[in-house]
Coordinates of N, CA and C in Angstrom, one line a residue:
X1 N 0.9 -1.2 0.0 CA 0.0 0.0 0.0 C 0.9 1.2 0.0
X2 N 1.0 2.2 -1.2 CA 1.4 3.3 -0.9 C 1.1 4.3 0.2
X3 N 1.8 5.3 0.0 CA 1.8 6.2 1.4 C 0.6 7.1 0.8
X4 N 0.1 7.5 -0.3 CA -1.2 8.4 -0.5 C -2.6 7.1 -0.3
X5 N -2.4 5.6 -0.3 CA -3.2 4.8 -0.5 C -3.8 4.7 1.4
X6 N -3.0 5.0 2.2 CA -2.6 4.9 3.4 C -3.4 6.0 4.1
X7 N -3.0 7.5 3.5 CA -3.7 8.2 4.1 C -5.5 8.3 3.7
X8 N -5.5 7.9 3.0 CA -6.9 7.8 2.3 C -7.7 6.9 2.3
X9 N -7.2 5.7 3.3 CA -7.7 4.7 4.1 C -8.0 5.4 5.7
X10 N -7.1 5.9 6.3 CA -6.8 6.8 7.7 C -8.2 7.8 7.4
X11 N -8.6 8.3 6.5 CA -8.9 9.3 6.6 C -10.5 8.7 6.5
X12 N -10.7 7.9 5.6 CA -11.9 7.2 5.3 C -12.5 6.6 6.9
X13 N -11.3 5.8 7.7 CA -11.5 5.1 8.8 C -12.3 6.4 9.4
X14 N -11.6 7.7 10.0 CA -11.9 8.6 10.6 C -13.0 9.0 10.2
X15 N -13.6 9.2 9.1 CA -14.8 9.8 8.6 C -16.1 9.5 9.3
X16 N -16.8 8.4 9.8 CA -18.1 8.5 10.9 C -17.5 9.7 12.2
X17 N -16.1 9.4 12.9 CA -15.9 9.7 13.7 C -16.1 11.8 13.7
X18 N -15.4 12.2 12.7 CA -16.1 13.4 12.3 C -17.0 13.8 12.0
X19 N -17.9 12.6 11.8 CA -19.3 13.6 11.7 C -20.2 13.4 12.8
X20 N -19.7 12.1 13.5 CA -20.2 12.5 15.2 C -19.7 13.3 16.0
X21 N -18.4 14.0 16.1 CA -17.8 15.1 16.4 C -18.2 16.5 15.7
X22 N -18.8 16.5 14.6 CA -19.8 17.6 14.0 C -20.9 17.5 14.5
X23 N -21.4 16.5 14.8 CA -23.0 16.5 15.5 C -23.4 17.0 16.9
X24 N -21.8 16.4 17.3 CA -21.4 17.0 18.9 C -21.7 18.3 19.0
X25 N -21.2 19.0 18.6 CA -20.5 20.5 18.1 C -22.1 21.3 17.9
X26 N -22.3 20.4 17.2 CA -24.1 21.0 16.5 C -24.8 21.0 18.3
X27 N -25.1 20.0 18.5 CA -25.9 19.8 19.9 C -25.4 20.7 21.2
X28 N -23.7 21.1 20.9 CA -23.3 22.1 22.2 C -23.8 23.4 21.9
X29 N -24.2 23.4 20.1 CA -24.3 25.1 19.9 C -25.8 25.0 20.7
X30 N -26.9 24.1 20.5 CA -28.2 24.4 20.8 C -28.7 24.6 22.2
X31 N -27.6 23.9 22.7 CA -27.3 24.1 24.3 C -27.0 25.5 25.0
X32 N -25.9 25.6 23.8 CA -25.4 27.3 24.8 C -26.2 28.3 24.3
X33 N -27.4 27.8 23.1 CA -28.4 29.1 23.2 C -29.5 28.8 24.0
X34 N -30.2 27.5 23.9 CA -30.8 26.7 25.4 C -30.3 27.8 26.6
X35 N -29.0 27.6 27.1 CA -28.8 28.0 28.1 C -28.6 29.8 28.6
X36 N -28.2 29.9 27.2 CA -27.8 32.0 26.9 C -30.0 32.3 27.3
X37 N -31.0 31.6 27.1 CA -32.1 32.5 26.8 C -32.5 31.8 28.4
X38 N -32.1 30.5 29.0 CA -32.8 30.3 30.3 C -32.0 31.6 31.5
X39 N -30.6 32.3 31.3 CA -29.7 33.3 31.7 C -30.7 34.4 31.3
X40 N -30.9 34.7 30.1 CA -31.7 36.0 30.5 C -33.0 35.9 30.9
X41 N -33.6 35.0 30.9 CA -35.2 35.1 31.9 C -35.1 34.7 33.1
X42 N -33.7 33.9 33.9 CA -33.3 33.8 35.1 C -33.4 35.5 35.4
X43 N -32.9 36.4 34.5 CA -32.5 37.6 34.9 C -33.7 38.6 35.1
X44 N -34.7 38.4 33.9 CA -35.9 38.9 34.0 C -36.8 38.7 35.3
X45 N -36.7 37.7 35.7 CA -37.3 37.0 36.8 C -36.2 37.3 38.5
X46 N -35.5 37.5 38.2 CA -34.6 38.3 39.4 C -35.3 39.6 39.6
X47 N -35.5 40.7 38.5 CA -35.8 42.3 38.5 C -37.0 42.0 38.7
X48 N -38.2 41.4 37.9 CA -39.0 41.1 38.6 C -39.5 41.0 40.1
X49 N -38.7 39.7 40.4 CA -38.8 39.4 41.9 C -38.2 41.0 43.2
X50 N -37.0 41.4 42.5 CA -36.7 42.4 43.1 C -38.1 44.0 43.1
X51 N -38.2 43.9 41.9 CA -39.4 45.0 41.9 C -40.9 45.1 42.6
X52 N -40.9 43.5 42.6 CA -42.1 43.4 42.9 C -42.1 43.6 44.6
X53 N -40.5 42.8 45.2 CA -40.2 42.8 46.5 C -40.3 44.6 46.5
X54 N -39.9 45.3 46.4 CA -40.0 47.3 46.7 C -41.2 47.4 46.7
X55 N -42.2 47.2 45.5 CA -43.3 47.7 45.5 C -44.1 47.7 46.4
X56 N -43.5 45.7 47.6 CA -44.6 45.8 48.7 C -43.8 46.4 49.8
X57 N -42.7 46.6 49.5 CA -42.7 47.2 51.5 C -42.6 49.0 50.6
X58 N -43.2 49.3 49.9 CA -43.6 50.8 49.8 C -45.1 50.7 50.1
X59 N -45.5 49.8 49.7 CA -47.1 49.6 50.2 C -46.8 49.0 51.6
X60 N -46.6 48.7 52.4 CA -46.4 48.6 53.9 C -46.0 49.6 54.4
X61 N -45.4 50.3 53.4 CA -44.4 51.2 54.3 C -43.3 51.1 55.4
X62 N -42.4 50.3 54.7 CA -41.0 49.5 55.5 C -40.5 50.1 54.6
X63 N -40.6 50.8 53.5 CA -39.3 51.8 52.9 C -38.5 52.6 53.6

């Protein structure tokens, strides 16, 4: 087996393994936007909770 016959076997072997490591890659991106939009409505829901907590000790008047 030549040495170009060689890499072109190597490379063929490798080939599922690449496109499960592309799929990987695919599934981390859907994640870190999964996770970037559950961060901003954690955040939404922080101000929220914070505003809502003012609103009632101004209506009690514990301000």
């Amino acid at each position: 087996m030549t040495r170009s016959e060689r890499i072109s076997a190597i490379i063929e072997q490798r080939q599922p393994l690449a496109t499960r490591i592309k799929s990987a890659i695919g599934n981390l991106e859907i994640l870190r936007d999964a996770l970037g939009r559950i961060e901003a409505k954690w955040g939404e829901l922080l101000q929220k909770i914070n505003e809502d907590g003012i609103e009632k000790l101004i209506i009690f008047g514990l301000s």
